[in-house]
Short mmCIF file of C-alpha atoms in Angstrom, two decimals:
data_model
loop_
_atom_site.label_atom_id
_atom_site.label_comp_id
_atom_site.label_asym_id
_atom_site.label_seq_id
_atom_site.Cartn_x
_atom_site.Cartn_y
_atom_site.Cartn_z
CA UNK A 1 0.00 0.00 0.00
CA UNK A 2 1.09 3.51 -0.86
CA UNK A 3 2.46 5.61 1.80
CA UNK A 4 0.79 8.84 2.38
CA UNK A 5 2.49 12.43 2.09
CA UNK A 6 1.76 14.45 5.00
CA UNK A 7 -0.38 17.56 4.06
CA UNK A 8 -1.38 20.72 5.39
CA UNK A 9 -4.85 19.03 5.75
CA UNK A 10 -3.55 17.57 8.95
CA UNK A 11 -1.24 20.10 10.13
CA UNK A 12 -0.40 20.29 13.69
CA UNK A 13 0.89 22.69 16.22
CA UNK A 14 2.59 21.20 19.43
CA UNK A 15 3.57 23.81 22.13
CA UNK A 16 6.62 22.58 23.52
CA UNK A 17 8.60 23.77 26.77
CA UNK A 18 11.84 22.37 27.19
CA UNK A 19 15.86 23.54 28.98
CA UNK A 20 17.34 25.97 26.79
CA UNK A 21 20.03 23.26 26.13
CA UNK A 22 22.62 23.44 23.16
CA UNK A 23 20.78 20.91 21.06
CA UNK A 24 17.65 20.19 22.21
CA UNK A 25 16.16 21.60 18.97
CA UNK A 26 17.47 19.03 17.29
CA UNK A 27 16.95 16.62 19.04
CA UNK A 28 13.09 17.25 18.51
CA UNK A 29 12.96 18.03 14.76
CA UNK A 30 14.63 14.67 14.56
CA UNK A 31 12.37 12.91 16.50
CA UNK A 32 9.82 14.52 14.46
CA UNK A 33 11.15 13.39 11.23
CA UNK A 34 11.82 10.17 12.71
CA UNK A 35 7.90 9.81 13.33
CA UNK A 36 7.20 10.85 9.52
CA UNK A 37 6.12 14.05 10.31
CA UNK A 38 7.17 17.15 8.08
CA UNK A 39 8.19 19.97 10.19
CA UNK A 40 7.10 23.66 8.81
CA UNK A 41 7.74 26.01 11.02
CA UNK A 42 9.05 26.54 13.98
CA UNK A 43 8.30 29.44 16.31
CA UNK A 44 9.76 30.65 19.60
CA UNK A 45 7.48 31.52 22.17
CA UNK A 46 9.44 32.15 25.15
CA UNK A 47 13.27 32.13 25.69
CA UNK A 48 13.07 33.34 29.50
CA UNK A 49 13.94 30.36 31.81
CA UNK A 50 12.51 27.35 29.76
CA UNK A 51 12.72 27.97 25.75
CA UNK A 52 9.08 27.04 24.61
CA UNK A 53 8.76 26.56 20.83
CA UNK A 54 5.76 26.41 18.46
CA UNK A 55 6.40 23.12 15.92
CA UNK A 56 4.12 23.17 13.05
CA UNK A 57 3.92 19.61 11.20
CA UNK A 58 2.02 18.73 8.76
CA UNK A 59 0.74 15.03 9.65
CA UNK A 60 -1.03 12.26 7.46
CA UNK A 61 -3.87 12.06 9.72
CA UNK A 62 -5.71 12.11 12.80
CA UNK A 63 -3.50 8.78 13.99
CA UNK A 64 -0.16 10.02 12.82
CA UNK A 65 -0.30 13.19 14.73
CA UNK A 66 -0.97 11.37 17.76
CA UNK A 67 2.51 9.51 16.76
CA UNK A 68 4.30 12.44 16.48
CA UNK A 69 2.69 14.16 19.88
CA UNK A 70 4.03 10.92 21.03
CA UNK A 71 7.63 11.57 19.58
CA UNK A 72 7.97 14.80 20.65
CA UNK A 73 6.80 14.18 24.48
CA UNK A 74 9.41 11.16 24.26
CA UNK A 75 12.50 13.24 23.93
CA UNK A 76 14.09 13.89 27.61
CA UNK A 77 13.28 16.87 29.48
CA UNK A 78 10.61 18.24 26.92
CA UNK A 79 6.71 19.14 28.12
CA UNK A 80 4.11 19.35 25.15
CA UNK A 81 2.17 22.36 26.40
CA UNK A 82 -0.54 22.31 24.11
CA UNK A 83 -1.53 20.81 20.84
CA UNK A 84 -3.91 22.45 18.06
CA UNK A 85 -4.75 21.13 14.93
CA UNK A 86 -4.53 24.20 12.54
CA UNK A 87 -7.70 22.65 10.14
CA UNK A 88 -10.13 23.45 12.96
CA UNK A 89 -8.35 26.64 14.29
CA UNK A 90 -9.46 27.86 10.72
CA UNK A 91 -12.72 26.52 11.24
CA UNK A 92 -13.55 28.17 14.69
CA UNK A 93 -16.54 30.47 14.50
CA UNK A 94 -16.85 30.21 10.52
CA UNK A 95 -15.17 30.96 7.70
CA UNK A 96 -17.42 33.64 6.50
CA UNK A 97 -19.23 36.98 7.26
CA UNK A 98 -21.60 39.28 6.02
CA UNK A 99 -19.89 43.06 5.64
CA UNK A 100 -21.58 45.89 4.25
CA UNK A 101 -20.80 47.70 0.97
CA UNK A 102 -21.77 51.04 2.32
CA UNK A 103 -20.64 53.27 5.75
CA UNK A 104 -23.29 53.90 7.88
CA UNK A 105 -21.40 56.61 10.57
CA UNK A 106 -24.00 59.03 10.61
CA UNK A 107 -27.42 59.81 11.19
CA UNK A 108 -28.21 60.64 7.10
CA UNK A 109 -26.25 57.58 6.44
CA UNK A 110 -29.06 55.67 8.40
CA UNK A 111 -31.76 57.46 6.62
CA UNK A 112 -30.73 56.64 3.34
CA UNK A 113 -29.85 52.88 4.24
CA UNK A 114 -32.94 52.26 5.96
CA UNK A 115 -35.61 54.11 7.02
CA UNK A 116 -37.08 55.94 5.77
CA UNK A 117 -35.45 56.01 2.71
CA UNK A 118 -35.23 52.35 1.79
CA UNK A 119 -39.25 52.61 1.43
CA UNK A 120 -38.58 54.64 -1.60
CA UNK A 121 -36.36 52.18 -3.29
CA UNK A 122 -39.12 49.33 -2.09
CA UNK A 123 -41.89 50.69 -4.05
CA UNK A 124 -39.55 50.97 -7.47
CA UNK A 125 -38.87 47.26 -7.06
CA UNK A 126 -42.77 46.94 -6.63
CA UNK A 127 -43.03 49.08 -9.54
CA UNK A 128 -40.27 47.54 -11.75
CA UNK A 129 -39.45 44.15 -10.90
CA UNK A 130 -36.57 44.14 -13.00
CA UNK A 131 -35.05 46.65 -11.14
CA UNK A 132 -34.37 44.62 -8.12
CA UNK A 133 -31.30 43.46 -10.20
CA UNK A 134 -29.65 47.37 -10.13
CA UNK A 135 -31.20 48.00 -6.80
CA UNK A 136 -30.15 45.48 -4.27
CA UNK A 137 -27.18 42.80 -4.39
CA UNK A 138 -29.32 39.86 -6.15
CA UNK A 139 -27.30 39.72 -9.08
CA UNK A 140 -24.10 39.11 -7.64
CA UNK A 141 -25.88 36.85 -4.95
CA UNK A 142 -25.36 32.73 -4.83
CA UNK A 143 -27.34 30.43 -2.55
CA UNK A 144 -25.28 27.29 -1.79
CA UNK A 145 -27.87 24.78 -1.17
CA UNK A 146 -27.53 21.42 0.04
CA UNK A 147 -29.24 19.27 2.08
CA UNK A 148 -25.92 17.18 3.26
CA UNK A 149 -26.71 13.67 1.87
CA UNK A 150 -23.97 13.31 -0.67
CA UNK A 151 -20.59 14.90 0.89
CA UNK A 152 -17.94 13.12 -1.35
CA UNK A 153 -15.73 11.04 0.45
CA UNK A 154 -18.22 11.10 3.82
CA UNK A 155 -21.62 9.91 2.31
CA UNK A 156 -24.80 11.22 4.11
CA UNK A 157 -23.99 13.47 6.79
CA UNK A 158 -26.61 15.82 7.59
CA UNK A 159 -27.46 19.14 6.86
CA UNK A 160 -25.32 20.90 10.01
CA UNK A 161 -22.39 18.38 9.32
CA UNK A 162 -22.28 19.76 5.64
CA UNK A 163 -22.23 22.96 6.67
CA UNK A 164 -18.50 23.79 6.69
CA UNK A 165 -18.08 22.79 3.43
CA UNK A 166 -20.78 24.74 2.17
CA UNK A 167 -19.12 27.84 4.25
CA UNK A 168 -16.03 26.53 2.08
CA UNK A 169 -17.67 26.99 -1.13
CA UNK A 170 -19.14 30.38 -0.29
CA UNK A 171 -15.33 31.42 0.45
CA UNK A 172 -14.47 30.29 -2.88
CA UNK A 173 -17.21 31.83 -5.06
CA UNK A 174 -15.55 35.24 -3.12
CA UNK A 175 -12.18 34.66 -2.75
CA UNK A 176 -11.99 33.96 -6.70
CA UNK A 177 -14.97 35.17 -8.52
CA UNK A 178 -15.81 38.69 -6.09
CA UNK A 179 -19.50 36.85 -5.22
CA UNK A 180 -21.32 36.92 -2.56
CA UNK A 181 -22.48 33.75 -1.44
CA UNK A 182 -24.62 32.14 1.42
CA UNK A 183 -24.58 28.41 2.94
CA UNK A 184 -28.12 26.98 3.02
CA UNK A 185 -28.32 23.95 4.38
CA UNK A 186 -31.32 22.06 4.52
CA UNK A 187 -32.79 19.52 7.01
CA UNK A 188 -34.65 17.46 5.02
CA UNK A 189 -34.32 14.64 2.18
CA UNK A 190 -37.81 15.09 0.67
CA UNK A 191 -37.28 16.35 -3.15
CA UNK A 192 -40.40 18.44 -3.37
CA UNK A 193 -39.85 19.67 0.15
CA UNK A 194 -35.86 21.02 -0.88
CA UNK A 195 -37.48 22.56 -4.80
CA UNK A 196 -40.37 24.30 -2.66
CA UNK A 197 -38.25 25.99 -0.65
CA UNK A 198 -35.31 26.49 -2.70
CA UNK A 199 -38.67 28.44 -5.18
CA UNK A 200 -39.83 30.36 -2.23
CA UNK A 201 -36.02 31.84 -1.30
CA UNK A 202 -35.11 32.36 -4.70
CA UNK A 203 -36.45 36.07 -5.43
CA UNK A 204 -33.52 36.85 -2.90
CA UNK A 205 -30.39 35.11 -4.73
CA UNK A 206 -29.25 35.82 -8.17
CA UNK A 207 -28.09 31.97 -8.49
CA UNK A 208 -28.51 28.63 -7.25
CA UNK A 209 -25.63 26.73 -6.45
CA UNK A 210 -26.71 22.92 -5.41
CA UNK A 211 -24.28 21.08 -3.70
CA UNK A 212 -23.61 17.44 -2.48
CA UNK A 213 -27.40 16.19 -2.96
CA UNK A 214 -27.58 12.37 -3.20
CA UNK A 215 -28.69 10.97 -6.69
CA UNK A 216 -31.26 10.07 -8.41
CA UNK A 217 -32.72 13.11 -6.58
CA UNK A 218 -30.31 15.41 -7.61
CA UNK A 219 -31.02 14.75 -10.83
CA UNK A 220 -34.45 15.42 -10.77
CA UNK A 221 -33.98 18.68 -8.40
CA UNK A 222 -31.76 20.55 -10.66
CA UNK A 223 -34.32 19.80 -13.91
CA UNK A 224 -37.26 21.30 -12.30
CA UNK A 225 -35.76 24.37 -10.55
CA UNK A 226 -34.23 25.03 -14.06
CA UNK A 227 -37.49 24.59 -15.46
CA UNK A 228 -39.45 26.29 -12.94
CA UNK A 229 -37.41 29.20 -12.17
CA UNK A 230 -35.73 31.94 -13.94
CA UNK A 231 -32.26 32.22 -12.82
CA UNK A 232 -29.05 30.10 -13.18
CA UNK A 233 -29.29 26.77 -11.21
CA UNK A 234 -26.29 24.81 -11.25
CA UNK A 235 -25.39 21.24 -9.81
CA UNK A 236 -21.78 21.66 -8.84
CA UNK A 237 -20.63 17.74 -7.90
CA UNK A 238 -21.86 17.06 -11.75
CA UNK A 239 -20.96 19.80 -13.47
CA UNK A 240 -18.03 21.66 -11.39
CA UNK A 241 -16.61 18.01 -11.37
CA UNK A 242 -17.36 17.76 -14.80
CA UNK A 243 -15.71 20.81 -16.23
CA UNK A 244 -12.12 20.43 -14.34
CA UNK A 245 -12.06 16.97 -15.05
CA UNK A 246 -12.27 17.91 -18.85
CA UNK A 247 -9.74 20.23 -18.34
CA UNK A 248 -7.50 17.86 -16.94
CA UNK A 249 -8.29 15.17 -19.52
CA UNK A 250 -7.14 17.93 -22.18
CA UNK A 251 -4.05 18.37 -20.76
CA UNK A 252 -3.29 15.17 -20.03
CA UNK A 253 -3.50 14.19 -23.72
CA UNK A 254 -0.96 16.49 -24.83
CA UNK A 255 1.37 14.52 -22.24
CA UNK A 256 0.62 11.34 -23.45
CA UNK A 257 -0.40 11.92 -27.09
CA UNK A 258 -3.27 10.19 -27.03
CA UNK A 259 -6.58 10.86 -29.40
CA UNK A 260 -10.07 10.90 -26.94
CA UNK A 261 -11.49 8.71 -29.50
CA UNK A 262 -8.79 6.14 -28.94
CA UNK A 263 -9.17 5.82 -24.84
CA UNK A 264 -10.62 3.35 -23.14
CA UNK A 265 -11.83 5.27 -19.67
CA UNK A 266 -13.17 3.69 -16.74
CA UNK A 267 -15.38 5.31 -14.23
CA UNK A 268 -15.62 4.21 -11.13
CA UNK A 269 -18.90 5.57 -9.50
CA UNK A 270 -21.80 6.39 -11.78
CA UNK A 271 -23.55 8.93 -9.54
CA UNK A 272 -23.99 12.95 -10.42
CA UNK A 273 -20.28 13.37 -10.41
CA UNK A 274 -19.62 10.28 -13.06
CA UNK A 275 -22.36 10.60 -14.98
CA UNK A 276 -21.72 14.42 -15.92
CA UNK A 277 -18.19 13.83 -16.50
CA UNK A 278 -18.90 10.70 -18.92
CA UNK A 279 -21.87 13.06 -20.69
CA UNK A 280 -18.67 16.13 -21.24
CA UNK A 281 -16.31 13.50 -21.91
CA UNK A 282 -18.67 12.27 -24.80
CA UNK A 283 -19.21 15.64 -26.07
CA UNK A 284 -15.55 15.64 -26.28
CA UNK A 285 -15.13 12.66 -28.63
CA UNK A 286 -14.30 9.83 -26.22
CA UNK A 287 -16.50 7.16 -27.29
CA UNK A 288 -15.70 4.45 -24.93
CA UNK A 289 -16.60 4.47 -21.79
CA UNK A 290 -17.60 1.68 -18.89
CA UNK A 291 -18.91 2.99 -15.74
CA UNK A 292 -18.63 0.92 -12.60
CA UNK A 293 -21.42 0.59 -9.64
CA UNK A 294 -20.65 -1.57 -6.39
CA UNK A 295 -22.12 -4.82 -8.53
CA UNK A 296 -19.74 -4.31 -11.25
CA UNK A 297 -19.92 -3.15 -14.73
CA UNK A 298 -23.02 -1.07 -16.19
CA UNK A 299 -24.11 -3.33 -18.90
CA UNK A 300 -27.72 -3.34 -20.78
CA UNK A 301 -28.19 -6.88 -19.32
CA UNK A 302 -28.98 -6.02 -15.78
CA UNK A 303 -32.26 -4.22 -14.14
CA UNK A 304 -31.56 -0.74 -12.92
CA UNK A 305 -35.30 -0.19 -10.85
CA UNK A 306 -36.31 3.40 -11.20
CA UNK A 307 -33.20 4.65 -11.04
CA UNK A 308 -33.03 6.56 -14.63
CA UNK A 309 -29.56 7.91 -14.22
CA UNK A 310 -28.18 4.21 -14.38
CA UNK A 311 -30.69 3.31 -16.68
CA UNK A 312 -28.76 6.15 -19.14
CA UNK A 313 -25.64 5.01 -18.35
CA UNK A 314 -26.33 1.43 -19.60
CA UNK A 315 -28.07 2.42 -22.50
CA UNK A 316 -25.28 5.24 -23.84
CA UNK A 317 -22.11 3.75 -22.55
CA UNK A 318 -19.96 0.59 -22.87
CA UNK A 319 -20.31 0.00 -26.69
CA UNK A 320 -18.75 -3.86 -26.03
CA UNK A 321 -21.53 -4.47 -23.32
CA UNK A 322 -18.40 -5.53 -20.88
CA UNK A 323 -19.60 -7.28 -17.88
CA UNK A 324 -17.13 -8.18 -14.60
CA UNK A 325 -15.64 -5.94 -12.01
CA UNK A 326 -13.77 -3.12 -11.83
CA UNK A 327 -10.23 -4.60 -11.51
CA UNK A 328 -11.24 -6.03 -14.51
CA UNK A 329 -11.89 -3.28 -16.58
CA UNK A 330 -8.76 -1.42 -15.92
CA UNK A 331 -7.29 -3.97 -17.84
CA UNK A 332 -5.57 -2.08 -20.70
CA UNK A 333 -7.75 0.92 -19.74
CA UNK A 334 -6.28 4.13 -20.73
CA UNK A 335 -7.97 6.36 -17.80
CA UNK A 336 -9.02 5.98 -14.79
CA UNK A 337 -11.84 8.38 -13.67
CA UNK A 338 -12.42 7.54 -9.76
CA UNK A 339 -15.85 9.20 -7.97
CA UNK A 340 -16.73 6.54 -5.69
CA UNK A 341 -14.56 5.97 -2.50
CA UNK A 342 -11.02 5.15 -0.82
CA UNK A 343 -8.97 2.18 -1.72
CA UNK A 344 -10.55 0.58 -4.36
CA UNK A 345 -8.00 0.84 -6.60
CA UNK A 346 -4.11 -1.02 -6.45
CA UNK A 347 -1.13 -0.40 -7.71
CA UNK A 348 -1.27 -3.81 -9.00
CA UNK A 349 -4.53 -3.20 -10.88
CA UNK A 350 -2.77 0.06 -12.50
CA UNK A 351 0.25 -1.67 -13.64
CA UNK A 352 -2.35 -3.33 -15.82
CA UNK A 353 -3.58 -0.19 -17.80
CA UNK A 354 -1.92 0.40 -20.70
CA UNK A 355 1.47 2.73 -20.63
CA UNK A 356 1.03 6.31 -19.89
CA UNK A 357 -2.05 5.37 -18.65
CA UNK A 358 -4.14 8.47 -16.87
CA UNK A 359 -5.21 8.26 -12.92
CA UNK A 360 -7.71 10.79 -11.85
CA UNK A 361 -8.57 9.76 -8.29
CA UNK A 362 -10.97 12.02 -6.93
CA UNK A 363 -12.59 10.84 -3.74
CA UNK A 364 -11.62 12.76 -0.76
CA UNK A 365 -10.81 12.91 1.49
CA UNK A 366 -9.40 9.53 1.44
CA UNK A 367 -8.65 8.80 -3.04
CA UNK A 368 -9.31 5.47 -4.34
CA UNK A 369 -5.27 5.26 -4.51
CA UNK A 370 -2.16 6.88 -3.13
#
């Protein structure tokens, strides 16, 4: 099995008081390194008396930190103080805010923000519907909506467990596109339930950004809220997934020199992430494609209930009709396209795909290899 890197994912910070000793230091960044951790940074706290140090080391996991704690205390004469994992530091009362566009320091300030001149600006939006768009923030306004039953890589969590991610991709639609975004995060499972409310809240949001919905209903709540409403509504686990795997499939070709009507792709996991990457793959020009469920291959000889998503794949994929499992398939495979879960794939089961063969493991937070 492939040993993993330590990442800033897992970082650590161990507070660490110990006799300002010629070589002490050392003595702990080697026991660090000795543990696998990756020391990087280290900051002095205190040099009066005791020397206390901050060491920042980026860890593999929740486990592995423990094993370097465990280092670190081992070395004579050192005290760990305090340790903080640096993930959740970041996460401690949110990771977003509201802020307003406009100083309100005096009392005409407040008049013209609120009341009782906001009534003004009201009625012209009762008026002139359109001109909510020029008059408030709407249009550069995304609702990230999900109701927490798909979270790649952790399955059905709940709406309040989803919520950090959600915060997450409200940071990103800022940090990178200058919108304003808002987690909504819904406790329920029911489709009509999510598309009546998502309907009632939309007049307020100039975009709807679903997120990490379980399919088949995903499918089916993106359709109608496109339908039924008349803003942008956009599934991001199908087609945020979709568009960056593209991108990466482009690329990769150049490396390898490969034609997408000459690969052989594998998918494994045909929900709303695989099935809009195989539908932009297609569009692209690769033709063959074999998408893999937990019973194996998606051929047109096996029943696929009401689930219509499956049914498509089946019917539109797989132009041999292979049967078998997924080890199987990546026999002489050209890419790998993972969207299901950790550790499904080997190293043995690579060295089986053709040469220069393309790995796009994307289940996290545990891929489907090292």
């Amino acid at each position: 099995m492939a040993v993993r890197t330590p990442g800033v994912a897992y970082s650590i910070t161990v507070r660490s008081e110990y006799p300002n000793d010629p070589g002490m230091l050392g003595k702990i960044t080697s026991a660090i390194g000795d543990a696998g951790g990756s020391a990087m940074g280290v900051d002095v706290v205190q040099t009066k008396g005791s020397m206390v140090r901050d060491f920042t080391v980026n860890t593999t996991g929740h486990d592995h930190a423990i094993e370097v704690v465990d280092a670190i205390k081992a070395v004579p004469s050192v005290k760990v103080r305090s340790v903080s994992d640096q993930t959740f530091l970041l996460h401690v009362g949110g990771k977003i805010e509201m802020s307003s566009r406009v100083p309100v320091t005096t009392r005409d300030d407040m008049s013209k923000a609120y009341t009782p001149g906001v009534g003004r600006v009201c009625m012209a939006i009762h008026e002139d519907p359109d001109a909510v768009w020029a008059l408030t923030g709407k249009g550069n306004t995304i609702a990230v909506v999900s109701d927490g039953s798909a979270v790649l890589g952790l399955g059905d969590i709940g709406a309040a467990a989803s919520l950090p991610v959600m915060e997450g991709k409200a940071l990103l639609f800022k940090e990178f596109g200058g919108v304003d975004a808002w987690p909504v995060v819904l406790d329920t499972n029911d489709t009509e339930e999510i598309i009546r409310f998502v309907k009632a809240m939309a007049p307020g949001f100039g975009g709807i950004n679903l997120e990490d919905i379980s399919a088949p209903r995903c499918f089916e709540i993106e359709d109608r809220l496109r339908a039924e409403l008349d803003i942008p509504v956009f599934h991001d686990d199908q087609h945020g997934t979709a568009v960056v795997v593209l991108a990466g499939l482009i690329n990769s070709l150049k490396i390898v020199d490969k034609k997408p009507g000459d690969l052989k792709v594998v998918v494994a996991g045909v929900g709303a992430a695989g099935t809009a990457c195989t539908k932009i793959l297609q569009s692209y020009g690769v033709t063959n494609i074999i998408g893999y469920d937990r019973q194996g291959a998606l051929d047109r000889g096996r029943e696929y209930g009401d689930n219509m998503m499956k049914q498509w794949f089946a019917d539109n994929t797989n132009p041999e009709n292979l049967t078998g499992t997924l080890a199987e398939g990546l026999v002489d495979a050209d890419m790998l396209l993972g969207l299901a879960g950790p550790g499904l794939v080997t190293a043995e089961q690579v060295a089986k795909m053709t040469s220069d063969a393309i790995v796009f493991a994307l289940s996290h937070p545990d891929p489907e290899i090292w």
